[in-house]
Amino acid sequence: MKTIIEPFRIKTVEPIRITTRDERAKLLQEAGHNVFLLNAEDVLIDLLTDSGTSAMSQNQWAAMMQGDESYAGSRSWYRFEASVKDIFGFEHVIPTHQGRAAERILFGITCKEGDVVPNNTHFDTTRANIEYTGAQAVDVVIPEGREPATFHPFKGNVDLEALENLISSVGRERVPMILITVTNNSGGGQPVSMENVRAVSKIARAHKIPLYLDACRFAENSYFIKLREKGFAAKSVKEIARELFSYADGCTMSAKKDAFANIGGFLCTNDPDLARQEKDLLILTEGYPTYGGLAGRDLDAIAVGLQEVLEEDYLRYRFASTRYLGEHLSSAGVPIVQPPGGHAIYIDAKSMLDHIPPSRFPGQALACALYLEGGIRGVEIGSVMFGKKDPDTGAGIPAAMELVRLAIPRRVYTQSHIDYVVEVLVEVHRKRESLRGLEITYEAPFLRHFTARFKEA
Ligand code: P71
């Protein structure tokens, strides 16, 4: 059979509510043209993020009932630790309430003013947590990774020459670690090849710099390797994931993505001294090292989710549904980052709205238009999220790309929801010339996209 179906049936349903266009126009105005500030109840199809929005399985819910809420050394903790070690293979596992807590602890200990941390592309909280320590976050993705229309099987790969040049220009003592984000979220959800991870690991070891993976979407990246890289077709996704982690010294992980959990994360390392310092800091703000800010039942949901996300029936369906959205948009003439990523489709707002300059935030304008037209919520990944200001002149420096991400929550929406999304997008694309740019009226000192307010320019 050609049709790839959802490998599950639906047992619990959550109603969603349609609003009128007039209501949405008013709500958008009240939210300062920032979709983060809308009430979720007023959103019909919520593609803001795939983070924490997954539908859990019956086995995860059953595991939650067995959650052991003991403060120290609970059974849930040991099940969580065993599941993480089974796949990730690192010696020390430190639970956190989500990915950015793992980042804050890791960078808080290892980074300082004047340091430089390379990554294929830092995602928002990673960049912000590095910059918060005074260190600099530098993106070294291959050139194809910054060109939306260019096809490449592993567009998330690190540019090895740029990495080597960066290390030799700043000196290895100023590079506390090298990061690789799998899959590359800011750059279209694009995968990194095993060959590239191996090569980065070789460079890291030669310079005695630790290599860390930002592992949020490790299962999707591993499945891309299975499908696209020579020599991996016959391997299981778990074997591929284990090999991927074997080249690293540690990782940060948000269990809100490829672990089907609504909350949670962890930090791993093979360095016992670092693990001790991390646990000390964990106790200060997150919690005791056998729960790290999570309930026992959350640890159990993650323990099960990490294994489920490696099932190939699930991954085949996951990729088919993302690709379905990408191919329908693309064949209707909507410019997207090619090829489709694992967890999301990214619309190239710079190309679609070429009458709106980056200084007027074409991605933000498009995100607002999707909500206004059809109650769909996506997220801008462009100059609102990653734009900078010139420290001397105060002039805006635009991001590498102006994208709107339509992230697909795991196991949540059906094909007819996606057909509706396509229909709305095609309509917005038809009206694209009528869209107007935006100006910022309020912004926070960091991670401004979450709370900024705008007015029409
Ligand atoms: C995503 C998120 C979370 C988010 C970001 C922006 C708007 C809405 C939601 C979080 C990531 C991530 C990577 C690669 C670390 C984190 C932090 N992504 N690395 O994509 O994608 O994890 O959210 O658990 O703290 O929507 P955390």
XYZ file of C-alpha atoms and ligand atoms in Angstrom:
484
model
C 0.000 0.000 0.000
C 1.203 3.517 -0.786
C -0.763 5.314 1.929
C 1.176 5.893 5.137
C -1.379 5.985 7.941
C -1.202 7.207 11.542
C 0.074 4.147 13.454
C -2.422 4.727 16.301
C -6.117 5.204 17.046
C -7.516 8.164 18.980
C -8.846 7.427 22.480
C -9.221 10.887 24.020
C -10.198 14.056 22.171
C -9.709 17.734 22.944
C -12.165 20.161 21.300
C -10.819 23.084 19.286
C -12.774 26.225 18.562
C -13.159 28.289 15.420
C -13.282 32.082 15.792
C -14.440 34.667 13.256
C -12.064 36.812 11.256
C -13.337 39.926 13.082
C -12.640 38.313 16.455
C -9.162 37.341 15.327
C -8.381 40.846 14.059
C -9.292 42.234 17.486
C -7.384 39.515 19.378
C -4.280 40.075 17.268
C -4.438 43.806 17.963
C -4.753 43.134 21.712
C -1.794 40.722 21.526
C 0.412 43.441 20.013
C 0.784 41.413 16.783
C 2.705 38.762 18.709
C 1.115 35.289 18.501
C 2.841 34.219 21.753
C 0.504 36.657 23.524
C -2.718 35.056 22.214
C -4.826 32.773 24.386
C -4.411 29.194 23.149
C -8.189 28.871 23.311
C -8.442 31.396 20.477
C -6.130 29.337 18.221
C -7.617 26.717 15.894
C -4.508 24.828 14.715
C -1.545 25.464 16.990
C 1.758 24.998 15.169
C 3.672 27.381 17.452
C 5.918 24.577 18.623
C 6.415 20.821 18.763
C 7.768 21.331 22.295
C 5.709 19.887 25.138
C 2.705 19.581 22.828
C 2.852 15.858 21.992
C 0.006 13.462 22.631
C 1.219 10.867 25.116
C 0.566 7.170 24.531
C -1.461 4.815 26.719
C 1.836 3.316 27.870
C 3.128 6.712 28.973
C -0.080 7.442 30.888
C 0.069 3.987 32.465
C 3.703 4.598 33.459
C 2.696 7.896 35.069
C 0.379 6.026 37.426
C 3.444 4.181 38.678
C 5.312 7.423 39.375
C 7.195 7.219 42.654
C 7.128 10.642 44.284
C 9.826 9.943 46.890
C 12.122 12.924 47.272
C 15.389 10.998 46.884
C 16.267 7.828 44.987
C 12.771 7.103 43.670
C 12.006 4.112 41.452
C 10.962 6.590 38.731
C 14.443 8.087 38.742
C 16.108 4.705 38.232
C 13.761 3.870 35.350
C 14.480 7.282 33.793
C 18.247 6.948 34.208
C 18.238 3.429 32.728
C 16.220 4.543 29.688
C 18.484 7.547 29.047
C 21.680 5.480 29.458
C 20.331 2.735 27.182
C 20.133 5.197 24.275
C 22.542 8.025 25.070
C 25.266 5.991 26.740
C 26.780 8.793 28.855
C 28.034 8.094 32.383
C 26.281 10.895 34.243
C 22.629 11.851 33.763
C 21.263 14.996 35.391
C 17.507 15.594 35.177
C 16.191 19.140 34.611
C 12.755 20.664 34.185
C 13.431 21.395 30.501
C 16.200 21.927 27.957
C 17.113 25.490 28.849
C 17.700 24.532 32.490
C 20.273 21.991 31.274
C 21.802 24.732 29.120
C 21.960 27.234 31.955
C 23.709 24.760 34.255
C 26.178 23.576 31.601
C 27.085 27.029 30.246
C 27.004 28.615 33.704
C 29.865 26.310 34.739
C 31.874 26.070 31.523
C 31.542 29.473 29.779
C 32.850 32.919 30.664
C 33.351 36.385 29.184
C 35.517 36.221 26.059
C 34.771 32.544 25.290
C 33.386 31.425 21.941
C 30.965 28.509 21.468
C 30.515 27.209 17.910
C 27.376 25.302 16.847
C 25.874 24.439 13.462
C 23.159 26.947 14.452
C 22.340 27.903 18.025
C 18.628 27.872 18.789
C 17.163 30.787 20.739
C 17.556 29.691 24.374
C 20.959 28.121 23.669
C 22.294 31.333 22.173
C 20.748 33.426 24.975
C 22.136 31.229 27.766
C 25.620 31.346 26.241
C 25.473 35.107 25.755
C 24.188 35.527 29.320
C 27.556 34.199 30.583
C 29.404 36.807 28.478
C 30.546 34.220 25.924
C 29.845 34.500 22.201
C 27.630 32.020 20.318
C 28.845 31.519 16.730
C 26.984 29.659 13.956
C 29.144 27.552 11.611
C 26.595 25.714 9.480
C 27.493 24.828 5.860
C 26.559 27.569 3.338
C 23.667 25.460 1.947
C 22.148 25.611 5.445
C 21.453 29.320 4.986
C 19.879 29.010 1.528
C 16.186 28.071 1.832
C 15.678 26.820 -1.738
C 18.881 24.740 -2.015
C 18.500 20.949 -1.690
C 21.111 19.059 0.348
C 20.524 15.814 2.273
C 22.285 17.076 5.419
C 21.776 20.810 5.454
C 22.410 20.906 9.211
C 26.067 19.884 8.798
C 28.836 21.874 10.435
C 31.188 23.705 8.047
C 34.414 21.962 9.101
C 36.709 24.564 7.600
C 34.838 27.423 9.278
C 35.060 25.507 12.567
C 38.829 24.941 12.232
C 39.345 28.599 11.272
C 37.316 29.802 14.229
C 39.270 27.632 16.693
C 42.632 28.770 15.316
C 41.632 32.432 15.212
C 40.389 32.620 18.830
C 42.633 29.878 20.305
C 41.435 26.564 21.752
C 41.585 27.854 25.360
C 38.738 30.256 24.537
C 36.496 27.482 23.130
C 34.978 25.673 26.157
C 32.982 23.315 23.937
C 31.689 22.639 20.440
C 27.953 22.080 20.050
C 25.974 20.355 17.314
C 22.196 20.736 17.247
C 20.387 17.662 15.902
C 18.282 18.380 13.951
C 19.197 21.989 13.164
C 16.087 23.797 14.381
C 16.915 27.399 13.411
C 17.945 26.226 9.950
C 14.816 24.376 8.855
C 14.840 21.233 11.036
C 17.604 19.862 8.818
C 19.667 16.817 9.814
C 23.385 16.394 10.471
C 25.116 13.362 8.927
C 26.989 10.749 10.952
C 30.045 11.493 8.828
C 29.877 15.167 9.834
C 29.481 14.365 13.546
C 32.473 12.014 13.296
C 34.547 14.702 11.583
C 33.619 17.360 14.167
C 34.449 14.888 16.929
C 37.877 14.328 15.391
C 38.523 18.080 15.304
C 37.253 18.453 18.885
C 39.496 15.630 20.155
C 42.545 16.976 18.303
C 42.090 20.298 20.122
C 40.975 18.655 23.406
C 37.673 20.534 23.276
C 34.579 18.682 24.540
C 31.823 18.010 21.972
C 28.205 18.317 23.100
C 25.059 17.464 21.193
C 21.912 19.547 21.598
C 19.867 16.392 21.280
C 16.214 17.583 21.319
C 15.333 15.858 18.034
C 17.855 13.003 18.124
C 15.388 10.365 16.908
C 14.376 12.385 13.853
C 18.038 13.071 13.048
C 18.871 9.362 13.437
C 16.006 8.391 11.123
C 17.228 10.874 8.478
C 20.644 9.164 8.704
C 18.993 5.782 8.190
C 17.109 7.047 5.125
C 19.810 9.191 3.520
C 23.318 8.121 4.554
C 25.134 5.219 2.975
C 25.652 2.232 5.268
C 22.811 2.884 7.714
C 19.733 1.484 5.932
C 19.924 -1.871 7.724
C 20.626 -0.457 11.197
C 17.930 0.216 13.791
C 17.274 3.848 14.718
C 18.431 3.089 18.261
C 21.761 1.728 16.994
C 22.201 4.880 14.916
C 21.370 7.122 17.887
C 23.864 5.239 20.061
C 26.590 5.692 17.480
C 25.754 9.402 17.182
C 26.145 9.917 20.938
C 29.310 7.798 21.073
C 31.201 10.638 19.337
C 30.188 13.217 21.959
C 31.302 13.969 25.517
C 27.833 14.916 26.648
C 24.519 16.422 25.620
C 21.690 18.727 26.572
C 18.190 17.449 25.953
C 14.668 18.818 26.043
C 12.365 15.846 26.650
C 9.532 18.071 25.417
C 10.483 17.122 21.839
C 11.729 13.617 20.994
C 10.535 12.027 24.238
C 6.807 12.824 23.828
C 6.757 14.462 27.262
C 4.899 17.622 28.202
C 7.769 18.763 30.423
C 11.317 17.654 31.237
C 14.883 17.527 30.079
C 18.344 16.390 31.056
C 22.050 17.038 30.847
C 24.610 14.278 30.284
C 28.378 14.156 30.600
C 31.197 11.650 30.846
C 33.263 14.033 33.009
C 32.896 13.163 36.733
C 34.188 16.533 38.012
C 31.822 18.467 35.802
C 28.926 16.191 36.816
C 29.634 16.947 40.494
C 29.576 20.711 39.890
C 26.433 20.410 37.789
C 24.651 18.480 40.531
C 25.630 21.109 43.104
C 24.148 23.835 40.942
C 21.098 21.668 40.235
C 20.357 21.415 43.959
C 20.545 25.185 44.251
C 17.783 25.941 41.742
C 16.219 22.850 40.125
C 16.017 20.181 42.808
C 17.681 17.059 44.133
C 19.685 15.148 41.468
C 17.231 12.239 41.365
C 14.339 14.431 40.206
C 15.752 17.791 39.002
C 12.538 19.783 39.153
C 10.350 17.000 37.758
C 7.678 14.885 39.405
C 8.350 11.142 39.563
C 5.505 10.642 37.078
C 7.201 13.007 34.596
C 10.392 10.940 34.824
C 8.366 7.816 34.007
C 6.618 9.454 31.040
C 10.033 10.404 29.637
C 11.526 6.951 30.281
C 8.792 5.381 28.123
C 8.667 8.205 25.543
C 12.389 7.973 24.762
C 11.957 4.353 23.705
C 8.691 4.941 21.789
C 10.112 7.758 19.690
C 12.609 5.298 18.156
C 9.834 3.080 16.715
C 10.072 3.117 12.950
C 6.319 2.956 12.295
C 6.032 6.203 14.207
C 8.988 7.884 12.488
C 7.793 6.817 9.021
C 4.394 8.388 9.719
C 5.998 11.470 11.291
C 8.138 12.174 8.235
C 5.263 11.414 5.850
C 2.992 13.937 7.550
C 5.622 16.708 7.595
C 6.529 15.989 3.971
C 2.832 16.019 2.999
C 2.499 19.590 4.272
C 5.766 20.648 2.609
C 4.966 19.117 -0.776
C 1.455 20.557 -0.943
C 2.669 24.051 -0.044
C 5.569 23.850 -2.439
C 3.456 22.650 -5.357
C 1.051 25.561 -4.701
C 3.983 27.955 -5.130
C 4.578 28.764 -1.434
C 8.368 29.071 -0.955
C 9.630 26.761 1.823
C 12.973 25.590 3.156
C 13.842 22.569 1.054
C 13.821 19.682 1.644
C 11.130 19.416 4.376
C 12.574 19.009 7.878
C 11.583 16.413 10.450
C 9.428 18.348 12.887
C 8.318 21.361 10.882
C 7.892 23.161 7.595
C 9.553 26.556 7.349
C 8.109 29.173 5.007
C 10.612 31.516 3.393
C 8.981 34.847 4.266
C 11.797 36.865 2.695
C 11.010 35.351 -0.685
C 7.227 35.289 -0.279
C 6.967 38.891 1.007
C 9.776 40.487 -0.958
C 8.085 43.896 -0.625
C 8.698 43.876 3.177
C 12.366 44.484 4.144
C 13.926 42.469 7.024
C 13.838 45.637 9.165
C 10.010 45.428 8.980
C 9.928 41.733 9.979
C 8.323 39.868 7.050
C 8.202 36.638 9.114
C 6.272 38.294 11.927
C 3.871 39.834 9.386
C 3.298 36.402 7.839
C 2.778 34.720 11.223
C 0.085 37.324 11.997
C -1.549 36.853 8.594
C -1.838 33.074 9.119
C -3.649 33.669 12.366
C -5.919 36.313 10.880
C -6.789 34.240 7.825
C -7.385 30.877 9.467
C -6.626 30.844 13.205
C -3.301 29.078 12.605
C -0.406 29.872 14.926
C 3.179 29.447 13.671
C 6.341 31.154 14.898
C 8.723 33.646 13.336
C 12.309 32.429 13.088
C 13.958 35.483 11.581
C 14.997 38.949 12.611
C 12.570 39.157 15.544
C 14.112 36.027 17.075
C 17.716 36.400 15.884
C 18.160 40.003 14.698
C 20.825 42.048 16.492
C 21.620 45.672 17.049
C 24.901 47.251 16.044
C 26.414 48.201 19.451
C 27.771 51.499 18.071
C 25.049 52.770 15.758
C 21.994 50.949 17.190
C 21.079 49.954 13.620
C 19.361 46.581 13.177
C 21.413 43.653 11.804
C 19.035 41.136 10.197
C 19.087 37.360 10.776
C 20.452 34.996 8.106
C 16.921 34.014 7.017
C 13.357 35.274 7.531
C 11.312 32.135 8.207
C 7.953 31.201 9.661
C 7.985 27.752 11.201
C 4.922 25.525 11.191
C 5.938 22.981 13.838
C 3.905 19.795 13.928
C 3.053 18.529 17.416
C 3.687 14.780 17.629
C 0.643 12.468 17.163
C -1.801 15.398 17.571
C -3.232 16.532 14.220
C -4.726 14.451 11.411
C -4.399 14.816 7.657
C -7.543 16.951 7.383
C -6.092 19.470 9.835
C -3.036 19.661 7.591
C -5.223 20.036 4.460
C -6.849 23.023 6.156
C -3.416 24.539 6.921
C -2.477 24.196 3.240
C -5.716 25.892 2.175
C -5.148 28.852 4.519
C -1.549 29.260 3.413
C -2.433 29.192 -0.249
C -4.985 31.948 0.396
C -2.447 34.093 2.307
C 0.063 33.513 -0.488
C -2.524 34.739 -3.031
C -3.006 37.934 -0.992
C 0.677 38.350 -0.126
C 1.082 41.771 -1.694
C -1.486 43.252 0.692
C 0.521 42.252 3.805
C 2.291 45.056 5.660
C 5.455 45.133 7.755
C 5.676 45.761 11.507
C 7.594 47.932 13.942
C 8.555 46.977 17.497
C 6.916 49.040 20.244
C 8.264 47.023 23.210
C 11.130 44.526 23.544
C 12.835 42.706 26.437
C 16.677 42.812 26.753
C 17.007 39.136 25.646
C 14.765 36.518 23.999
C 12.601 39.407 22.870
C 10.388 37.318 20.547
C 8.463 35.802 23.456
C 7.105 39.123 24.764
C 7.699 41.857 22.154
C 4.807 44.043 20.976
C 4.427 45.483 17.481
C 2.377 47.942 15.473
C 1.747 48.022 11.731
C 4.381 50.096 9.938
C 10.966 25.010 19.832
C 11.578 25.166 21.172
C 10.881 25.890 22.261
C 10.272 27.138 21.768
C 11.066 28.108 21.202
C 10.503 29.219 20.627
C 9.153 29.344 20.641
C 8.345 28.390 21.227
C 8.914 27.285 21.791
C 13.584 24.568 22.312
C 14.912 24.126 22.191
C 15.432 23.673 20.921
C 16.768 23.343 20.806
C 17.340 22.891 19.515
C 17.083 23.806 23.133
C 15.771 24.147 23.305
C 15.290 24.538 24.668
N 12.803 24.667 21.271
N 17.563 23.422 21.906
O 11.673 24.571 18.918
O 14.661 23.552 19.839
O 14.489 23.548 25.218
O 12.220 24.559 25.462
O 12.877 22.545 26.784
O 13.858 24.743 27.315
O 9.784 25.307 19.665
P 13.303 23.869 26.252
